[in-house]
Coordinates of C-alpha atoms and ligand atoms in Angstrom, one line a residue:
M616 CA 32.6 15.8 -9.1
R617 CA 31.6 19.4 -8.6
I618 CA 30.9 21.2 -5.3
N619 CA 28.8 24.3 -5.2
S620 CA 30.2 27.7 -4.3
D621 CA 29.8 27.5 -0.5
R622 CA 31.4 24.0 -0.8
K623 CA 28.6 22.4 1.1
V624 CA 26.7 20.3 -1.5
W625 CA 27.8 18.1 -4.3
I626 CA 26.1 18.9 -7.5
D627 CA 24.9 16.2 -9.9
L628 CA 25.8 13.4 -7.5
I629 CA 23.6 10.4 -7.4
Y630 CA 24.5 8.7 -4.1
L631 CA 23.2 5.1 -3.9
D632 CA 25.6 3.8 -1.3
N633 CA 23.7 4.4 1.8
A634 CA 24.4 1.0 3.3
A635 CA 28.1 2.1 3.4
T636 CA 27.3 5.4 5.0
T637 CA 24.7 8.1 4.9
K638 CA 24.9 11.9 4.6
P639 CA 24.5 13.4 8.0
C640 CA 21.1 15.2 8.3
T641 CA 21.1 18.9 9.1
E642 CA 19.7 18.2 12.6
A643 CA 22.7 15.9 13.3
V644 CA 25.2 18.4 12.1
D645 CA 23.6 21.2 14.1
A646 CA 23.5 19.1 17.2
A647 CA 27.2 18.3 16.7
V648 CA 28.1 21.9 16.1
E649 CA 26.2 23.0 19.3
A650 CA 28.1 20.3 21.3
M651 CA 31.4 21.5 19.9
T652 CA 30.8 25.2 20.4
V653 CA 28.4 25.9 23.2
N654 CA 28.3 22.6 25.0
F655 CA 31.9 21.5 24.9
G656 CA 32.4 20.4 28.5
N657 CA 33.6 16.9 29.5
P658 CA 30.6 15.0 30.8
S659 CA 32.7 13.7 33.7
S660 CA 33.6 17.2 34.9
L661 CA 31.9 18.3 38.1
H662 CA 31.2 21.9 37.1
R663 CA 28.2 23.2 35.1
A664 CA 29.9 22.8 31.7
G665 CA 30.4 19.1 32.5
L666 CA 26.8 18.7 33.8
N667 CA 25.4 20.3 30.6
A668 CA 27.4 17.9 28.4
Q669 CA 26.2 15.0 30.6
L670 CA 22.6 16.2 30.2
A671 CA 23.1 16.4 26.4
V672 CA 24.5 12.8 26.3
D673 CA 21.6 11.6 28.4
E674 CA 19.1 13.3 26.2
A675 CA 20.5 11.4 23.2
R676 CA 20.6 8.2 25.3
K677 CA 16.9 8.6 26.1
L678 CA 15.9 9.2 22.5
I679 CA 17.8 6.0 21.4
A680 CA 16.5 4.0 24.4
D681 CA 12.9 5.0 23.6
S682 CA 13.3 4.1 19.9
I683 CA 14.2 0.5 20.8
G684 CA 11.7 0.3 23.7
A685 CA 14.5 0.1 26.2
D686 CA 15.4 1.7 29.5
N687 CA 17.9 4.6 29.4
S688 CA 20.2 2.6 31.6
S689 CA 20.6 -0.1 29.0
V690 CA 22.1 2.1 26.3
Y691 CA 25.9 2.4 26.2
F692 CA 27.8 4.6 23.8
T693 CA 30.8 3.2 21.8
S694 CA 32.9 4.4 18.9
G695 CA 30.7 2.6 16.4
A696 CA 29.1 -0.7 15.6
T697 CA 32.4 -2.4 15.1
E698 CA 33.3 -1.7 18.7
S699 CA 29.7 -2.6 19.8
N700 CA 30.0 -6.0 18.1
N701 CA 33.5 -6.6 19.6
L702 CA 32.2 -5.6 23.0
A703 CA 29.2 -7.9 22.7
L704 CA 31.1 -11.0 21.6
R705 CA 34.2 -10.5 23.7
G706 CA 32.5 -9.1 26.7
A707 CA 29.7 -11.6 26.9
S708 CA 31.9 -14.6 26.1
A709 CA 34.3 -13.4 28.9
A710 CA 31.4 -13.2 31.3
Y711 CA 29.5 -16.4 30.4
G712 CA 32.2 -18.5 28.6
K713 CA 34.0 -20.1 31.5
K714 CA 32.1 -23.3 31.2
C715 CA 30.1 -22.8 28.1
R716 CA 32.7 -22.6 25.3
K717 CA 30.5 -22.6 22.2
I718 CA 29.4 -19.5 20.2
V719 CA 26.8 -19.7 17.4
I720 CA 26.7 -17.0 14.6
S721 CA 25.1 -16.8 11.2
A722 CA 27.5 -17.3 8.3
V723 CA 26.6 -14.0 6.7
E724 CA 27.7 -11.6 9.5
H725 CA 29.6 -8.4 9.1
A726 CA 33.4 -8.8 9.4
S727 CA 33.2 -7.1 12.9
I728 CA 31.3 -10.2 14.1
D729 CA 32.9 -12.8 11.9
E730 CA 36.5 -11.8 12.5
T731 CA 35.9 -11.4 16.2
A732 CA 34.4 -14.9 16.4
S733 CA 37.5 -16.2 14.5
D734 CA 39.7 -14.5 17.1
L735 CA 37.7 -16.1 19.9
E736 CA 38.1 -19.5 18.1
K737 CA 41.8 -19.0 18.5
K738 CA 41.1 -18.6 22.3
D739 CA 39.6 -22.0 22.4
F740 CA 35.9 -21.2 21.8
E741 CA 34.1 -23.4 19.4
V742 CA 32.3 -21.2 16.8
I743 CA 29.5 -22.7 14.7
R744 CA 28.5 -20.7 11.6
V745 CA 25.0 -21.4 10.5
S746 CA 24.4 -21.1 6.7
P747 CA 21.3 -20.5 4.7
R748 CA 19.8 -23.6 3.1
D749 CA 19.9 -24.3 -0.7
D750 CA 16.9 -21.9 -1.2
G751 CA 19.1 -19.0 0.2
R752 CA 17.0 -18.7 3.3
F753 CA 17.7 -19.2 7.0
Y754 CA 15.6 -21.5 9.1
A755 CA 15.2 -21.1 12.8
A756 CA 15.5 -24.8 13.4
D757 CA 19.1 -24.8 12.1
F758 CA 20.1 -22.2 14.7
V759 CA 18.3 -24.0 17.5
N760 CA 19.9 -27.3 16.5
A761 CA 23.4 -25.6 16.5
C762 CA 22.9 -24.6 20.1
D763 CA 23.3 -26.8 23.2
E764 CA 24.0 -26.6 26.9
N765 CA 27.6 -25.7 26.2
T766 CA 26.6 -22.6 24.1
C767 CA 27.2 -19.2 25.8
L768 CA 26.2 -16.9 23.0
I769 CA 24.4 -16.6 19.7
S770 CA 24.9 -13.6 17.4
M771 CA 22.9 -12.9 14.2
M772 CA 22.2 -9.7 12.3
L773 CA 18.7 -8.5 11.5
V774 CA 19.3 -7.2 8.0
N775 CA 22.2 -8.3 5.9
N776 CA 24.3 -5.4 4.6
E777 CA 25.1 -7.0 1.3
T778 CA 21.7 -8.2 0.1
G779 CA 19.1 -6.7 2.4
Y780 CA 18.0 -10.3 3.4
I781 CA 16.0 -10.2 6.7
L782 CA 17.1 -12.9 9.1
P783 CA 14.4 -14.6 11.3
V784 CA 16.0 -13.2 14.5
K785 CA 12.8 -12.9 16.5
E786 CA 11.9 -16.5 15.8
V787 CA 15.4 -17.8 16.5
F788 CA 16.0 -15.9 19.7
N789 CA 12.5 -16.7 21.1
A790 CA 13.0 -20.4 20.3
I791 CA 16.4 -20.4 21.9
K792 CA 15.3 -18.6 25.0
R793 CA 12.6 -21.3 25.4
R794 CA 15.0 -24.2 25.1
F795 CA 18.2 -22.8 26.4
P796 CA 17.4 -19.8 28.6
H797 CA 21.1 -19.4 29.6
I798 CA 22.2 -18.5 26.1
I799 CA 22.9 -14.8 25.6
T800 CA 21.4 -13.4 22.4
H801 CA 23.1 -10.6 20.4
C802 CA 21.7 -8.9 17.3
D803 CA 23.6 -6.6 14.9
C804 CA 20.8 -4.2 13.9
V805 CA 23.0 -1.7 12.0
Q806 CA 21.2 -2.1 8.7
A807 CA 17.8 -2.4 10.3
Y808 CA 17.8 0.5 12.7
M809 CA 15.5 3.4 11.7
K810 CA 14.5 1.4 8.6
V811 CA 12.5 -1.4 10.1
P812 CA 11.1 -1.5 13.7
V813 CA 13.8 -2.6 16.1
K814 CA 12.5 -3.4 19.6
A815 CA 14.7 -5.1 22.1
N816 CA 12.0 -7.1 23.8
A817 CA 10.2 -8.2 20.7
L818 CA 13.4 -9.4 19.2
G819 CA 14.3 -11.3 22.3
A820 CA 17.8 -9.7 22.2
D821 CA 20.0 -9.4 25.3
L822 CA 22.5 -7.3 23.3
I823 CA 21.9 -5.0 20.3
S824 CA 24.5 -3.1 18.2
L825 CA 23.6 0.2 16.4
S826 CA 25.7 2.6 14.4
G827 CA 25.3 6.4 14.0
H828 CA 26.5 7.0 10.5
K829 CA 24.1 4.5 8.9
I830 CA 21.1 6.6 10.1
H831 CA 22.2 10.1 8.9
G832 CA 24.3 10.7 12.1
I833 CA 28.1 11.0 12.0
K834 CA 30.8 8.4 11.8
G835 CA 32.5 7.3 14.9
V836 CA 29.6 6.6 17.3
G837 CA 27.5 3.6 18.0
V838 CA 25.5 1.9 20.8
L839 CA 25.5 -1.4 22.5
Y840 CA 22.2 -2.1 24.2
I841 CA 22.7 -4.4 27.2
K842 CA 19.6 -5.8 28.7
K843 CA 19.3 -5.2 32.5
G844 CA 20.9 -8.0 34.4
I845 CA 23.1 -9.2 31.5
R846 CA 26.9 -9.1 32.2
V847 CA 29.5 -7.8 29.8
I848 CA 33.1 -7.6 30.7
P849 CA 34.6 -4.4 29.4
V850 CA 37.1 -4.5 26.5
V851 CA 38.2 -0.9 27.0
T852 CA 39.2 0.0 30.6
G853 CA 40.1 3.3 32.1
G854 CA 38.0 6.2 33.5
K855 CA 34.8 4.1 34.0
Q856 CA 32.6 6.2 31.7
E857 CA 29.4 4.5 30.6
K858 CA 29.2 2.8 34.0
G859 CA 32.6 1.2 33.4
I860 CA 31.4 -0.8 30.4
R861 CA 33.1 1.5 27.9
S862 CA 35.8 3.8 29.4
G863 CA 36.9 6.9 27.5
T864 CA 35.5 10.5 27.4
E865 CA 32.2 10.3 25.5
S866 CA 32.2 11.9 22.1
V867 CA 29.4 14.4 23.0
P868 CA 29.1 15.9 19.4
L869 CA 28.8 12.5 17.8
I870 CA 26.4 11.2 20.4
C871 CA 24.2 14.3 20.2
A872 CA 24.2 13.9 16.4
M873 CA 23.0 10.3 16.7
G874 CA 20.3 11.4 19.1
A875 CA 19.2 14.2 16.7
A876 CA 19.1 11.7 13.8
V877 CA 17.0 9.3 15.8
K878 CA 14.6 12.1 16.9
K879 CA 14.1 13.0 13.2
L880 CA 13.8 9.5 11.8
A881 CA 12.0 7.5 14.5
P882 CA 8.5 8.9 13.8
T883 CA 8.7 8.0 10.1
I884 CA 10.1 4.4 9.9
N885 CA 6.9 2.9 8.4
E886 CA 6.3 5.8 6.0
R887 CA 9.9 5.7 4.7
F888 CA 9.7 1.9 4.5
K889 CA 6.7 2.3 2.2
R890 CA 8.4 4.9 0.1
V891 CA 11.6 2.9 -0.3
S892 CA 9.6 -0.2 -1.2
E893 CA 8.0 1.8 -4.0
L894 CA 11.5 2.9 -5.1
K895 CA 12.7 -0.7 -5.0
A896 CA 9.7 -1.8 -7.2
C897 CA 10.5 1.1 -9.6
L898 CA 14.2 0.1 -9.7
L899 CA 13.4 -3.6 -10.3
G900 CA 10.9 -2.6 -13.0
R901 CA 13.6 -0.5 -14.8
L902 CA 16.2 -3.3 -14.4
A903 CA 13.8 -5.9 -15.8
D904 CA 14.0 -4.1 -19.1
I905 CA 17.8 -4.6 -19.3
D906 CA 19.3 -7.8 -20.6
G907 CA 22.1 -9.3 -18.6
I908 CA 21.0 -8.2 -15.1
A909 CA 20.3 -10.7 -12.3
V910 CA 18.8 -9.6 -9.0
N911 CA 20.6 -11.1 -6.0
S912 CA 18.4 -9.6 -3.2
P913 CA 15.2 -11.5 -2.1
D914 CA 11.8 -10.0 -2.9
D915 CA 11.0 -9.8 0.8
G916 CA 14.3 -8.3 1.8
S917 CA 14.8 -4.8 3.2
P918 CA 14.0 -2.5 0.3
Y919 CA 16.9 -0.2 1.3
V920 CA 19.5 -2.6 -0.2
V921 CA 19.2 -4.0 -3.7
N922 CA 22.1 -6.3 -4.9
I923 CA 22.3 -7.1 -8.6
S924 CA 24.8 -8.7 -10.9
V925 CA 25.6 -7.3 -14.3
I926 CA 26.5 -10.6 -15.9
G927 CA 29.9 -10.6 -17.6
R928 CA 31.0 -7.2 -16.2
R929 CA 33.2 -7.2 -13.1
S930 CA 31.9 -5.2 -10.2
E931 CA 34.8 -2.7 -9.9
I932 CA 34.7 -1.9 -13.6
M933 CA 31.0 -1.3 -13.6
L934 CA 31.3 0.7 -10.4
H935 CA 33.9 3.0 -11.9
F936 CA 31.8 3.4 -15.1
L937 CA 28.9 4.4 -13.0
E938 CA 31.2 6.7 -11.0
S939 CA 32.2 8.4 -14.3
K940 CA 28.5 9.3 -14.6
E941 CA 28.5 10.6 -10.9
I942 CA 26.5 7.6 -9.7
Y943 CA 27.9 6.1 -6.6
V944 CA 27.2 2.5 -5.7
S945 CA 29.1 -0.3 -4.0
S946 CA 30.6 -3.5 -5.2
G947 CA 29.5 -5.4 -2.1
S948 CA 30.3 -4.7 1.5
A949 CA 32.1 -1.4 1.8
C950 CA 34.0 -2.6 4.9
S951 CA 35.6 -5.4 2.9
K952 CA 37.5 -2.8 0.8
G953 CA 37.0 -4.6 -2.5
Q954 CA 37.7 -8.0 -1.1
Q955 CA 34.9 -10.5 -1.6
S956 CA 33.5 -11.3 1.8
G957 CA 32.0 -14.7 0.9
V958 CA 28.6 -13.6 2.1
L959 CA 27.1 -13.7 -1.4
G960 CA 28.4 -17.2 -1.8
Q961 CA 26.5 -18.2 1.3
F962 CA 23.3 -16.9 -0.4
G963 CA 24.1 -19.2 -3.4
I964 CA 25.6 -16.3 -5.5
S965 CA 29.1 -17.4 -6.5
G966 CA 31.7 -17.4 -9.3
K967 CA 31.2 -14.8 -12.1
R968 CA 27.8 -13.7 -10.7
A969 CA 29.4 -12.7 -7.4
D970 CA 32.3 -11.1 -9.2
S971 CA 29.8 -8.9 -11.0
A972 CA 27.7 -7.9 -8.0
V973 CA 26.7 -4.3 -7.5
R974 CA 25.0 -3.0 -4.4
I975 CA 22.5 -0.2 -4.7
S976 CA 21.4 1.2 -1.4
M977 CA 18.7 3.9 -1.2
T978 CA 17.1 6.3 1.2
A979 CA 13.6 7.7 1.2
E980 CA 15.0 10.8 -0.5
T981 CA 16.1 8.8 -3.5
T982 CA 14.1 9.8 -6.5
E983 CA 12.6 8.0 -9.5
D984 CA 14.8 10.3 -11.7
E985 CA 17.9 9.0 -10.0
I986 CA 16.7 5.4 -10.6
D987 CA 16.2 6.2 -14.3
A988 CA 19.6 7.7 -14.5
L989 CA 21.1 4.6 -12.9
A990 CA 19.2 2.3 -15.2
N991 CA 20.3 4.3 -18.3
A992 CA 23.9 4.3 -17.1
L993 CA 23.8 0.5 -16.5
R994 CA 22.4 0.0 -20.0
E995 CA 25.2 2.1 -21.4
G996 CA 27.8 0.4 -19.2
I997 CA 26.8 -3.0 -20.5
E998 CA 27.4 -1.9 -24.0
K999 CA 30.6 0.0 -23.4
V1000 CA 32.4 -1.9 -20.7
R1001 CA 34.0 -5.3 -21.2
G1002 CA 35.5 -7.6 -18.6
Ligands
PMP885 N1 27.5 -4.3 11.1 C1 26.9 -4.1 9.9 C2 25.8 -5.0 9.4 C3 27.4 -3.1 9.1 O1 26.9 -2.9 7.8 C4 28.5 -2.2 9.5 C5 29.0 -1.1 8.7 N2 29.4 -1.5 7.4 C6 29.0 -2.5 10.8 C7 28.5 -3.5 11.5 C8 30.1 -1.6 11.4 O2 29.6 -0.4 11.7 P1 30.6 0.9 12.0 O3 31.0 1.4 10.7 O4 29.8 1.8 12.9 O5 31.8 0.3 12.8

């Protein structure tokens, strides 16, 4: 890997792992720098420096609230979506789980939901994991049938991080709210936010998790949207920041960076979706010319994530071959650190095909030339790499 003379930009790098993290945009970096240099006060301080920091945090809060069609007062900053997901599940189950001891989740959730649900299982909650049917698709009826009077919470993601599959969240939440109005609905929108429209009311979500670093913000900041009137018992207690829902001095630089990224991206969601859909079509076209590649993502999934299997070549081996060509992809969910998460198996992709899965995740800035380079490298890798 080479870095140019002012050490700011990687040269020759083809970065196709944007579902793991994105490069912060200039606007986000500038906002963070301003918050670290000029506007470095503690938002809780009573002097002007504190007030200015509070105003900056609230400006970011408004940008994010507006982007999901919510009220400013419903947006709570956290250290990232892992914490938002923990707060949603632990906080809502603590508030509503005294009598209702059942939690329903999809079987393809990110580890920050799945592991948290497993932990709640140890604390005597019953957790039902709803799987896709044999055709690899989720059906709203299966979620509704999994819920009952004893259910306190349902959590499902909007876009799956490994395959790009779009779950029928709106259909499920609206059906559940009709039959069981007492059930709290949570949606992990991390891989959907700023890529497809995410509107709290349309989704029927009481709680929504978002992450800064997946949208060209900076790592270490996220949001939990909490609909007005919904109770969440705090997980982190202390100085009562974020109205006591999440204590701890707000990370003003990271929050401002997330706000700046949203300001930049929110107006172009549809335009970028169209562009990335063209890129996905281009990628699939190039891959169709190569023997031994199977596509694991559905045609109607988010175009930002394309999961393929290079039959007979283990993921890590192919990943490192591509890396030797300065092309960065992922072998699955980045958060599982090389461990298979079982999510692909849920979608009917198992055994050797799952072992050879490669996730390509693009942005609107990805180019056709980069896709050509990837296709050529895959072709070469299939010839040169064994095992
Ligand atoms: N949910 C999903 C769907 C994700 O893809 C991720 C990040 N891999 C997370 C939650 C966790 O987000 P964060 O890195 O902000 O903790």
